[in-house]
XYZ file of C-alpha atoms in Angstrom:
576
model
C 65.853 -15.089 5.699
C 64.340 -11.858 5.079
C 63.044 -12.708 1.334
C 61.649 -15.882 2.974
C 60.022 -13.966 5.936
C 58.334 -12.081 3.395
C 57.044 -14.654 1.246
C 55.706 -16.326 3.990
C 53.496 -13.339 4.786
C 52.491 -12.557 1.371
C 50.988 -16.272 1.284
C 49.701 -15.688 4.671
C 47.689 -12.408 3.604
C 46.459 -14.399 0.807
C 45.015 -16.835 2.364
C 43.590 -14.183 4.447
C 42.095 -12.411 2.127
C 40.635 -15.705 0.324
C 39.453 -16.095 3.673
C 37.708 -13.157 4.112
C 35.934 -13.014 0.514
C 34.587 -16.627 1.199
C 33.225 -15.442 4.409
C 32.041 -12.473 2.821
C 30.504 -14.381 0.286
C 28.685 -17.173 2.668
C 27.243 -14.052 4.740
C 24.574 -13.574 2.627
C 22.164 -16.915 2.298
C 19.418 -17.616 0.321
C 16.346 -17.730 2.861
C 12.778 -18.342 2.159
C 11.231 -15.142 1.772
C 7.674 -14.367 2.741
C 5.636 -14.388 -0.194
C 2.407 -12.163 -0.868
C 0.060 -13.554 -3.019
C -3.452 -12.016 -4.537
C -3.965 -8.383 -3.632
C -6.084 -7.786 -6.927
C -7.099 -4.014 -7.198
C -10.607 -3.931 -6.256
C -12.733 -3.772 -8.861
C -16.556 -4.567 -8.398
C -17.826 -7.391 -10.611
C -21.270 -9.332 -10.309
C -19.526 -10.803 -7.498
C -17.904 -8.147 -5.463
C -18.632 -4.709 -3.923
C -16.568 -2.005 -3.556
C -16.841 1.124 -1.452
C -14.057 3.843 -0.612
C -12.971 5.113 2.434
C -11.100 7.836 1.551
C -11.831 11.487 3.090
C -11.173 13.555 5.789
C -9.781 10.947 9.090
C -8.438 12.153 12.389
C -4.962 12.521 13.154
C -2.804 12.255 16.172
C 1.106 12.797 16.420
C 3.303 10.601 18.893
C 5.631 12.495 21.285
C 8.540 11.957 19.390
C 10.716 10.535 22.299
C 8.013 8.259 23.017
C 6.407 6.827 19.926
C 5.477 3.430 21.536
C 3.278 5.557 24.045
C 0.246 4.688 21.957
C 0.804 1.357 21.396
C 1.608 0.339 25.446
C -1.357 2.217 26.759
C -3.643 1.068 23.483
C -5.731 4.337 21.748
C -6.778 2.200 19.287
C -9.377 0.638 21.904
C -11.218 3.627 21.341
C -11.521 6.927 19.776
C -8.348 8.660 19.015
C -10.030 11.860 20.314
C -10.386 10.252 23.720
C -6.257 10.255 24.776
C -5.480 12.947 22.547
C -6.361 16.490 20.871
C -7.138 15.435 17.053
C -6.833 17.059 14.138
C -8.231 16.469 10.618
C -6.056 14.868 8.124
C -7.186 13.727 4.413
C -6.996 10.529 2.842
C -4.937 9.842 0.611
C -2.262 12.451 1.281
C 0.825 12.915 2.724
C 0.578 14.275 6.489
C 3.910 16.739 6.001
C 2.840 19.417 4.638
C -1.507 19.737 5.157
C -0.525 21.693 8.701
C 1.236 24.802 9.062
C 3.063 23.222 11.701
C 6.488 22.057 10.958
C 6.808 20.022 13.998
C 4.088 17.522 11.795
C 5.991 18.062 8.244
C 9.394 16.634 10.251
C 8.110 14.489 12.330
C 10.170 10.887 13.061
C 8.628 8.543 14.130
C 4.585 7.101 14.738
C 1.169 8.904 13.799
C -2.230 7.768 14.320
C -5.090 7.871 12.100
C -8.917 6.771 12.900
C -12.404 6.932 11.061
C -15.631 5.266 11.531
C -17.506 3.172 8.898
C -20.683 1.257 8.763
C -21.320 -2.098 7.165
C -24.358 -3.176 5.556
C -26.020 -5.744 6.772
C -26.388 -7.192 3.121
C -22.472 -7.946 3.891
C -23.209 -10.462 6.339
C -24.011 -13.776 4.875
C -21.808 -15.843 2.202
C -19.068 -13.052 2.125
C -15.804 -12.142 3.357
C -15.332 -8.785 3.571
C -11.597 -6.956 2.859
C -9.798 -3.866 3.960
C -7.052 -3.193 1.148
C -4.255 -0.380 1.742
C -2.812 0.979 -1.815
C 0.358 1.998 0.287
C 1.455 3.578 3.722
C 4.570 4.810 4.172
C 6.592 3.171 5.970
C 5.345 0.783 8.424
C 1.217 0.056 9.300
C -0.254 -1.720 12.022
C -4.009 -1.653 11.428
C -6.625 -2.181 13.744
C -10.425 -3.135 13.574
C -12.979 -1.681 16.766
C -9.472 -2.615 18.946
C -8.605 -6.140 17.475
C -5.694 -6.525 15.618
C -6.107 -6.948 11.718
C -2.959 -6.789 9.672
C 0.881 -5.266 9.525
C 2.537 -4.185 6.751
C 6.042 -3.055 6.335
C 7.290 -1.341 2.967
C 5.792 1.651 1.711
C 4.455 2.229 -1.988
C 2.635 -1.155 -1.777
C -0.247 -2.358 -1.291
C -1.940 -5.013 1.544
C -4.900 -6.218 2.902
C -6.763 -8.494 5.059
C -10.274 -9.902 5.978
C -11.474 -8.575 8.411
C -14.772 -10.129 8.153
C -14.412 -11.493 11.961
C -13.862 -8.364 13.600
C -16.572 -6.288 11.835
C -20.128 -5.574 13.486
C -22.503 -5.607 10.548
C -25.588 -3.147 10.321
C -23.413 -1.561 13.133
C -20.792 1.623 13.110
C -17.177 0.307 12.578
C -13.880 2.037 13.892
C -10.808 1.288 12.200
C -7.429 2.822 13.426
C -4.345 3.090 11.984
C -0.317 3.543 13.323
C 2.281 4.590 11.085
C 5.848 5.037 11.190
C 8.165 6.642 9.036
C 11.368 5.534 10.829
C 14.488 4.426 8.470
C 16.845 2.455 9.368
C 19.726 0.023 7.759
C 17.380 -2.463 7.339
C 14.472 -0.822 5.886
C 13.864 -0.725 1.964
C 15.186 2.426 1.365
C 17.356 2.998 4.089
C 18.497 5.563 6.512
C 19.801 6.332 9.777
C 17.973 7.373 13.232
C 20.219 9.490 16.040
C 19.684 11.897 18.786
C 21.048 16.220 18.927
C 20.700 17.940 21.795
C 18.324 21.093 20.394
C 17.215 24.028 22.890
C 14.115 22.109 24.380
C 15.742 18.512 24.927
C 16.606 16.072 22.401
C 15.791 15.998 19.052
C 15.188 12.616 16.897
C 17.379 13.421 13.346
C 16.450 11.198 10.615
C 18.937 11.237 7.732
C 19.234 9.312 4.477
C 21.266 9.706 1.681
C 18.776 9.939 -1.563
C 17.884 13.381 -2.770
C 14.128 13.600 -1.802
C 11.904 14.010 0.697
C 11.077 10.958 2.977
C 6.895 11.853 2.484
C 4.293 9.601 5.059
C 1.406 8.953 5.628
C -1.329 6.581 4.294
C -0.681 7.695 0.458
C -3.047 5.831 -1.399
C -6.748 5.181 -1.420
C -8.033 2.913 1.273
C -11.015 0.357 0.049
C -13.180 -1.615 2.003
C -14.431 -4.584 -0.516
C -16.566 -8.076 -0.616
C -15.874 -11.849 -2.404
C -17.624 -15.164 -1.885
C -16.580 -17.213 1.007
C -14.760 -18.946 -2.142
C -12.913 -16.798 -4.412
C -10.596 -15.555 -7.186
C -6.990 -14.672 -5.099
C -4.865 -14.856 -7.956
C -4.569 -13.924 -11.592
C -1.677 -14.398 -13.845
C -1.634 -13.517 -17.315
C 1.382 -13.416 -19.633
C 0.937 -13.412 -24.003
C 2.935 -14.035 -26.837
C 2.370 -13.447 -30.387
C 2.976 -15.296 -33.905
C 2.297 -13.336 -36.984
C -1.896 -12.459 -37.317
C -2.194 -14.487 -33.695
C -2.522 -13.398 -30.002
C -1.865 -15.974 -27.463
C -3.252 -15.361 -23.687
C -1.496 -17.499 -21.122
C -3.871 -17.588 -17.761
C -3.371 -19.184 -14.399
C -6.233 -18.633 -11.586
C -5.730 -19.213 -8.266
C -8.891 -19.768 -5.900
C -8.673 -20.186 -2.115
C -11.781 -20.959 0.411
C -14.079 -24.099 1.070
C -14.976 -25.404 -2.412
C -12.287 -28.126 -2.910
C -10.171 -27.322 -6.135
C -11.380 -30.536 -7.974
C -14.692 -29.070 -7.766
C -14.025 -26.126 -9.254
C -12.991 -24.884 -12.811
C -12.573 -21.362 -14.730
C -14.427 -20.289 -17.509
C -12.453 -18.133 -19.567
C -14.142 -14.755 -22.387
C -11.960 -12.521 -23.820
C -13.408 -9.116 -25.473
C -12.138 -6.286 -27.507
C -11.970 -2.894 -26.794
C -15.673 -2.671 -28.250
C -16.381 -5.491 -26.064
C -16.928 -7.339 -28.976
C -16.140 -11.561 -27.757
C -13.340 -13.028 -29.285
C -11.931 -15.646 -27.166
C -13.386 -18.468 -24.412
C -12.306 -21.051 -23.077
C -13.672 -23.405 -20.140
C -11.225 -25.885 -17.978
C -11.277 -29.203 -16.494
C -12.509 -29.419 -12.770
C -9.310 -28.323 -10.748
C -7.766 -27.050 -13.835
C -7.299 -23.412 -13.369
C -4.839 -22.183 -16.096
C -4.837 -22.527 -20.050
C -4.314 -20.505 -23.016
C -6.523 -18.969 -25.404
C -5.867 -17.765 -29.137
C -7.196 -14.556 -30.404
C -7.174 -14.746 -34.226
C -6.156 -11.006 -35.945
C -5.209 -9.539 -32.847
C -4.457 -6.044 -31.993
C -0.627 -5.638 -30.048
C -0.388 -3.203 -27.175
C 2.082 -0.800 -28.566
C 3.700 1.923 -26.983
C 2.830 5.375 -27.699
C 4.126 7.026 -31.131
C 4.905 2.963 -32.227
C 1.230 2.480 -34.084
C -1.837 4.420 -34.773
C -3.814 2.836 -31.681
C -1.567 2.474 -28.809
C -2.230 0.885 -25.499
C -4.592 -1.582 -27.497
C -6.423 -3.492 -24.280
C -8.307 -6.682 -24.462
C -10.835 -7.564 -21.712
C -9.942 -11.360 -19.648
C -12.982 -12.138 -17.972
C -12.439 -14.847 -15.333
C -15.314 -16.906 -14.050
C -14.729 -19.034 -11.258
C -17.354 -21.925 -11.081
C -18.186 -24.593 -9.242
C -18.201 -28.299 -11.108
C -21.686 -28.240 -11.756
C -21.587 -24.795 -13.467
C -23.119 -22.745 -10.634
C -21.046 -18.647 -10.539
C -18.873 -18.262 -7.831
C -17.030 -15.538 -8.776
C -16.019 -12.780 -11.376
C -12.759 -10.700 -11.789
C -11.893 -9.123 -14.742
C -8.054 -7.928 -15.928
C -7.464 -5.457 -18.858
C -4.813 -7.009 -20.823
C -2.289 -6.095 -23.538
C -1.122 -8.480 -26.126
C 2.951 -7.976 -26.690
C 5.885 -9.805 -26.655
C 9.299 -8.349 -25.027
C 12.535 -9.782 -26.225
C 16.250 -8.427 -25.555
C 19.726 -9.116 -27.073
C 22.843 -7.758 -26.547
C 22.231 -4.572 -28.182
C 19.044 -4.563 -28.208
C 15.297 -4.350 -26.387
C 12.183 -5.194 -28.789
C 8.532 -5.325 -27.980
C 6.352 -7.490 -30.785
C 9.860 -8.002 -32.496
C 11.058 -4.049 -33.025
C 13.413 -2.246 -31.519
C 12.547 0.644 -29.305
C 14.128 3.543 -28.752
C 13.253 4.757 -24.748
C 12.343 8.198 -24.711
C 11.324 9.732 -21.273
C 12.414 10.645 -17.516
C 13.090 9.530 -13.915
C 9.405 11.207 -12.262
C 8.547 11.543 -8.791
C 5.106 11.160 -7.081
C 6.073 14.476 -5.345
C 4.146 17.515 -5.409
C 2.666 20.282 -3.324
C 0.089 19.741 -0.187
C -0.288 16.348 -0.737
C 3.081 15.025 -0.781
C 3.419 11.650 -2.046
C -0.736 11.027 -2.300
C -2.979 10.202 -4.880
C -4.020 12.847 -7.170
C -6.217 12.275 -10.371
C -5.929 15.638 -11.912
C -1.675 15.552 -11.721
C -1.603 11.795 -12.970
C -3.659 13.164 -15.613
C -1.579 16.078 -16.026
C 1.625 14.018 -15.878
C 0.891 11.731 -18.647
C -0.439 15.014 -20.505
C 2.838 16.719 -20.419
C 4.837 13.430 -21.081
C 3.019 12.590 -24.048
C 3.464 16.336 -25.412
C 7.029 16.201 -25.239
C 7.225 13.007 -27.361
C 7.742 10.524 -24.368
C 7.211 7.197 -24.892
C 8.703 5.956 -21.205
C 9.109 6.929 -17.016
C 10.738 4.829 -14.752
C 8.965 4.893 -11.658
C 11.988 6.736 -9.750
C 12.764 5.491 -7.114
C 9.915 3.571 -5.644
C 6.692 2.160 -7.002
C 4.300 4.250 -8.179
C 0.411 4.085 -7.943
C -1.688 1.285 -9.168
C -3.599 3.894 -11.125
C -0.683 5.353 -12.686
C -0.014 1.736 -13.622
C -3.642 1.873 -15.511
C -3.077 4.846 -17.208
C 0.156 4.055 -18.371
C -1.600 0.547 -19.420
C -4.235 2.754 -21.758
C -1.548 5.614 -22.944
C 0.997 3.084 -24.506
C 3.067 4.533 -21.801
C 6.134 2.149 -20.995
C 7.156 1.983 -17.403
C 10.638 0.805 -15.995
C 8.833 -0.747 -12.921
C 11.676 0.182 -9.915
C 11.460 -1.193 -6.190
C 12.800 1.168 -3.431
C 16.059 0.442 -3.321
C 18.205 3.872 -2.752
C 21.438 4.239 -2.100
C 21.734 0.528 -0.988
C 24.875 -0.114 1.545
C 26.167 -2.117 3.908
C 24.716 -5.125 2.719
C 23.493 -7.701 5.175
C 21.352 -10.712 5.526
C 18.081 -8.908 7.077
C 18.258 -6.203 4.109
C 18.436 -8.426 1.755
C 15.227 -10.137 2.971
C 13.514 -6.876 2.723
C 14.701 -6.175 -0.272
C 13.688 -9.485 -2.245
C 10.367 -8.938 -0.100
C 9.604 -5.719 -1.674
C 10.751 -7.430 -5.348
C 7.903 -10.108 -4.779
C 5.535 -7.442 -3.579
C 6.122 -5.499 -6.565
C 6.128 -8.259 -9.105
C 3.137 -9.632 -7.840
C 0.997 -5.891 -7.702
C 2.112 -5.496 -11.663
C 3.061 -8.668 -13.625
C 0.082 -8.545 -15.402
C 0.290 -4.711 -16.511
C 1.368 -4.657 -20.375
C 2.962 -1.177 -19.865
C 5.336 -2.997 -17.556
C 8.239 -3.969 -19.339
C 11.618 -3.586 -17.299
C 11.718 -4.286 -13.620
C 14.732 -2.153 -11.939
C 16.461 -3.863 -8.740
C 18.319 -0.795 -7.290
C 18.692 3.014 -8.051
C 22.256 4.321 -7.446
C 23.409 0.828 -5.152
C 26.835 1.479 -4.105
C 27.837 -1.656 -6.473
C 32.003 -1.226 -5.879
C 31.748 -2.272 -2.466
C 33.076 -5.816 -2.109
C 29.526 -7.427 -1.369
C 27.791 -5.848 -3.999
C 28.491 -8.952 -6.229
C 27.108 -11.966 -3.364
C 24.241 -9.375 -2.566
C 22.915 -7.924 -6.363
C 23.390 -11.291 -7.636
C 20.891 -12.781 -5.169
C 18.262 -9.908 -5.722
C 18.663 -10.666 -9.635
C 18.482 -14.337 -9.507
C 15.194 -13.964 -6.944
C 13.684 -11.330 -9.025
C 14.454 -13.536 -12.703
C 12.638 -16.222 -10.826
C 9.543 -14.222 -10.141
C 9.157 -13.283 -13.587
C 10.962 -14.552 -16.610
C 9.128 -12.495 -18.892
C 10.745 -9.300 -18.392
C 14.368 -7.991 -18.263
C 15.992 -7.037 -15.263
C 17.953 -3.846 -14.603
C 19.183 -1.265 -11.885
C 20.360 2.257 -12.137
C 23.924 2.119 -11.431
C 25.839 5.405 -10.710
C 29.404 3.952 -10.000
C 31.865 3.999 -12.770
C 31.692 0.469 -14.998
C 35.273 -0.242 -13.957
C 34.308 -0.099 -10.556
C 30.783 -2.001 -10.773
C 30.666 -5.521 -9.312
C 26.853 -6.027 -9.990
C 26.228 -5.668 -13.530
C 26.739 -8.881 -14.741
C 23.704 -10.240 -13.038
C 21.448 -7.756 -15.016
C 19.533 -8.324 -18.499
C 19.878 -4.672 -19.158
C 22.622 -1.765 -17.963
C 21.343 1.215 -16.796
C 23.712 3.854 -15.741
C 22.957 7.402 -14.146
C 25.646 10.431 -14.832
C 25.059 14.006 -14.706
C 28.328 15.451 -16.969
C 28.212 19.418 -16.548
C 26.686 19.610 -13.390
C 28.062 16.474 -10.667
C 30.982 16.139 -12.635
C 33.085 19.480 -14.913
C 30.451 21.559 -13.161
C 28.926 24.357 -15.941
C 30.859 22.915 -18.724
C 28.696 21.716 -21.502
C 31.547 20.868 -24.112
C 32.633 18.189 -21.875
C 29.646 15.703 -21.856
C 29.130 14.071 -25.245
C 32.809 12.515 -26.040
C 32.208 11.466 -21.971
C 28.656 9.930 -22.524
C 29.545 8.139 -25.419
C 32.628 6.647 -24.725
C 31.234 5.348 -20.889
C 27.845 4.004 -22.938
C 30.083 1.755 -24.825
C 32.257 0.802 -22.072
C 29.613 -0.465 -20.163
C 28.672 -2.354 -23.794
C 32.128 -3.501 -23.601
C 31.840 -5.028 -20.223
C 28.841 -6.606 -20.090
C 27.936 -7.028 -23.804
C 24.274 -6.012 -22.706
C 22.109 -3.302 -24.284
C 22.684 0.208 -22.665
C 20.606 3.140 -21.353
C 20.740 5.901 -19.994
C 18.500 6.256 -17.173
C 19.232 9.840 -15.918
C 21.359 12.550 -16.874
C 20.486 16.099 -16.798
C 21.589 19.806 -15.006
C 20.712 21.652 -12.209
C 17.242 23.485 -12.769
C 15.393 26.860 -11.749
C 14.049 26.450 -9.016
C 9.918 26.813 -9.588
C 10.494 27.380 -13.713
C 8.236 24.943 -15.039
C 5.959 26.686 -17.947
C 3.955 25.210 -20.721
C 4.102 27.967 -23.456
C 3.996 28.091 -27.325
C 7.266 30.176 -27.064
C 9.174 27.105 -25.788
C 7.901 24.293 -28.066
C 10.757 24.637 -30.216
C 13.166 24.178 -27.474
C 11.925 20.809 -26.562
C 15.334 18.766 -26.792
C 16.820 21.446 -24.665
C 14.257 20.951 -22.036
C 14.481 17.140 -22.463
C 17.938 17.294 -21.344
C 18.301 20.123 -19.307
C 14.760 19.459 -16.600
C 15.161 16.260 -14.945
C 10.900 15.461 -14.485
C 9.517 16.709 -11.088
């Protein structure tokens, strides 16, 4: 009776626990995710104008118990400086640490921005005029003289919007700007919001798990810019390569008035001498081809060939049927294939051997924003230590570092910002594919581009990790097929539940410092014998995407005297 009780509730917990997977399982769905589509970098042409709107704006900090104050009584129907006390704040730049005031560097929750701005008159007929973001961090609601002109949530990308309606031309503009830097479960990273009693009140605690600073602010240049009524939205490039011959795939996409069987692209292709060796014209309401470039010139990374970062010129004309010039955008473009085996990752048929770090955008003053002189720097120092790779840890980085790194032969492990992902559910995942698609779409045509990374450090043992990473993969393999897929897995490969959905393992382990703190004769038998179990597992190639020690605290020197330490400070300094 007893041995039969027993069986009964072993079968019983079974089923249960069938049960319970199969729910888990079915609790993630496959919904239609908003797609963004064109948000070219603005570059002028013959067609377009450009102008920058970067500088000094005003500032204004919400009460932090009440940062929907602003919003409910509306300051951006006028000056900021008309409800509140501004202060001056540049653009791009982190707001935390410009101030002395470290109510402003900790600040959770909203901030306002505002600026005026004419428009020229010459902007008025036959144009739309834009208003492009690079990235605010973490959520924007943007506003034009008081009307209401786009939303964006997701920092480190860009957005934008015409706001041609809401503009008074020949006439002094106002544009106004609400940010907040609130994360929560659902946000992409994530993070948790709570309330401590502190000596004045309450206090509003925002905590996360990942081990850097949650910089806001708008980060990245802001650009006001022109096209035709009908225009270029879209351009996708991808190549391939056969012996002596380059082959440029190209797809346009147009939107406006013109009709598309009116219209049709006229394709040039030039050197880096700007030297023509390539055109091509379509068929009315054909937008996409290919073009061959005869003794072409790869895009190599750097220390791979003599001339790397090799860039070709795709000039795209969009024309009418009867030949008239609509419009002109232009995309730098490297020729180079990327395969991948089981052991192995080749670009133009070679195998490459990555070389380089996990960065961060961080530095002083200006926090997570734009600076020319340390991008410049950056890729200075990484190319003088014999780098040939960063992965943009653990967000993505600036468009312009994506240009650089497109000239230096710089290869870039393109990573969303995923950190620390938990608790999976349905409106993360959302986000998450969201700010895959955002991603993919900013830098699928960069050459330098050639891994995109899902996750950093997802907590892939938990049950759901397989439903929920396999999703993500599977969305991200259908945005681009061109390039492998991979995340940054810190779990042990017994434990990992995600891995077989990626083209690529990455794994992150710090031996001597997380793990046998201080001792250094236990990390090479360890590395090498986890490397090749996750080999084992998987049968995919393997890398290493961080590993490392604890650092000195404000020791970073460029001297002669160290140059022959450089594997030591490879290993030892993980970068920024």
């Amino acid at each position: 009776m007893g041995g039969s009780f027993t069986a009964i509730s072993l079968t019983t917990m079974v089923i249960l626990i069938i049960l319970a997977h199969l729910a888990l399982g079915m609790v993630l769905t496959e919904n239609e995710v908003t797609r963004v589509e064109g948000a070219l970098y603005p570059h002028e042409s013959e067609t377009r104008e450009v102008r920058n709107l970067d500088g000094i704006w005003n500032f204004v900090k919400s009460d932090e118990g009440n940062p929907t104050q602003g919003v409910r009584e509306q300051w951006y129907k006028d000056d900021l400086s008309k409800v509140k006390t501004v202060i001056p704040m540049p653009v791009p730049a982190s707001y935390n640490d410009i101030t002395t005031d470290p109510e402003i560097r900790d600040h959770v929750g909203t901030v306002w921005y505002d600026r005026t701005f004419f428009v020229p008159n010459s902007w008025r007929d036959n144009q739309r005029v834009w208003l492009r973001f690079g990235s605010v961090h973490y959520e924007a609601f943007v506003w034009i003289n008081g009307e209401t002109a786009v939303k964006h949530e997701i920092g480190h990308l860009p957005f934008e919007a015409d706001i041609t309606k809401f503009l008074k031309f020949g006439e002094q503009n106002r544009i106004t700007v609400l940010c907040d830097n609130a994360l929560i479960q659902t946000t992409i990273p994530q993070g948790k919001i709570s309330e401590a009693q502190r000596d004045k009140g309450i206090a509003i605690i925002q905590s996360y798990t990942f081990d850097f600073f949650n910089y806001a602010g708008i980060h990245r240049s802001v650009h006001l810019f022109t096209t035709p009524k009908t225009y270029i939205e879209d351009v996708k490039i991808t190549t391939d390569l056969k012996e002596s011959t380059g082959f440029i795939f190209y797809e346009v996409t147009s939107n406006g008035d013109i009709p598309l069987e009116e219209l049709r692209v006229r394709i040039q292709i030039k050197d880096k001498r700007g030297n023509l060796v390539g055109k091509q014209t379509t068929k009315a309401s054909e937008l996409k081809g290919v073009l061959n470039i005869e003794n072409v010139k790869p895009w190599w990374p750097y220390l791979m060939d003599p001339e790397p970062g090799y860039l070709y010129t795709t000039e795209v004309y969009l024309e009418g049927a009867n030949g008239k010039l609509i419009d002109v955008y232009r995309v730098k473009t490297g020729i180079r294939t990327l395969t991948w085996t089981e052991s192995s990752f080749l670009i133009n048929g070679k195998p490459v051997y990555f070389r380089g770090f996990g960065r961060h955008e961080d530095s002083d003053i200006r926090g997570k924003g734009l600076d020319y002189a340390l991008l410049t720097r950056d890729f200075n120092l990484l190319k003088w230590i014999g780098s040939n790779v960063y992965r943009t840890s653990h967000y993505p980085y600036s468009e312009e570092s994506m240009q650089f790194a497109d000239e230096q032969g710089i290869m870039i492990i393109d990573e969303c910002p995923s950190v620390d992902t938990e608790n999976f559910n349905q409106a993360l995942l959302d986000k998450h594919k969201s700010s895959l698609q955002q991603l993919v779409n900013r830098d699928k045509n960069h050459a330098c581009v050639v891994m995109w990374s899902i996750a950093n450090e997802p907590r892939t043992n938990q049950y759901n990790a397989d439903t929920y990473f396999g999703s993500v993969a599977n969305y991200t393999r259908d945005l681009d097929k061109t390039r492998p897929i991979t995340a940054a897995i810190a779990v042990p490969s017994k434990d990992d539940k995600a891995g077989r959905h990626l083209d690529i393992i990455s794994f992150n382990r710090y031996n001597g410092w997380y793990s046998n703190t201080g001792r250094l004769d236990m990390i090479t038998d360890h590395l090498v014998e986890e490397a090749i179990g996750w080999h084992k597992k998987y049968n995919r190639p393997v890398l290493m995407s961080e590993y490392g020690a604890d650092t000195v605290e404000g020791l970073h020197i460029v001297s002669t005297r160290l140059h022959k330490y450089h594997p030591f400070i490879a290993f030892a300094y993980r970068y920024r």
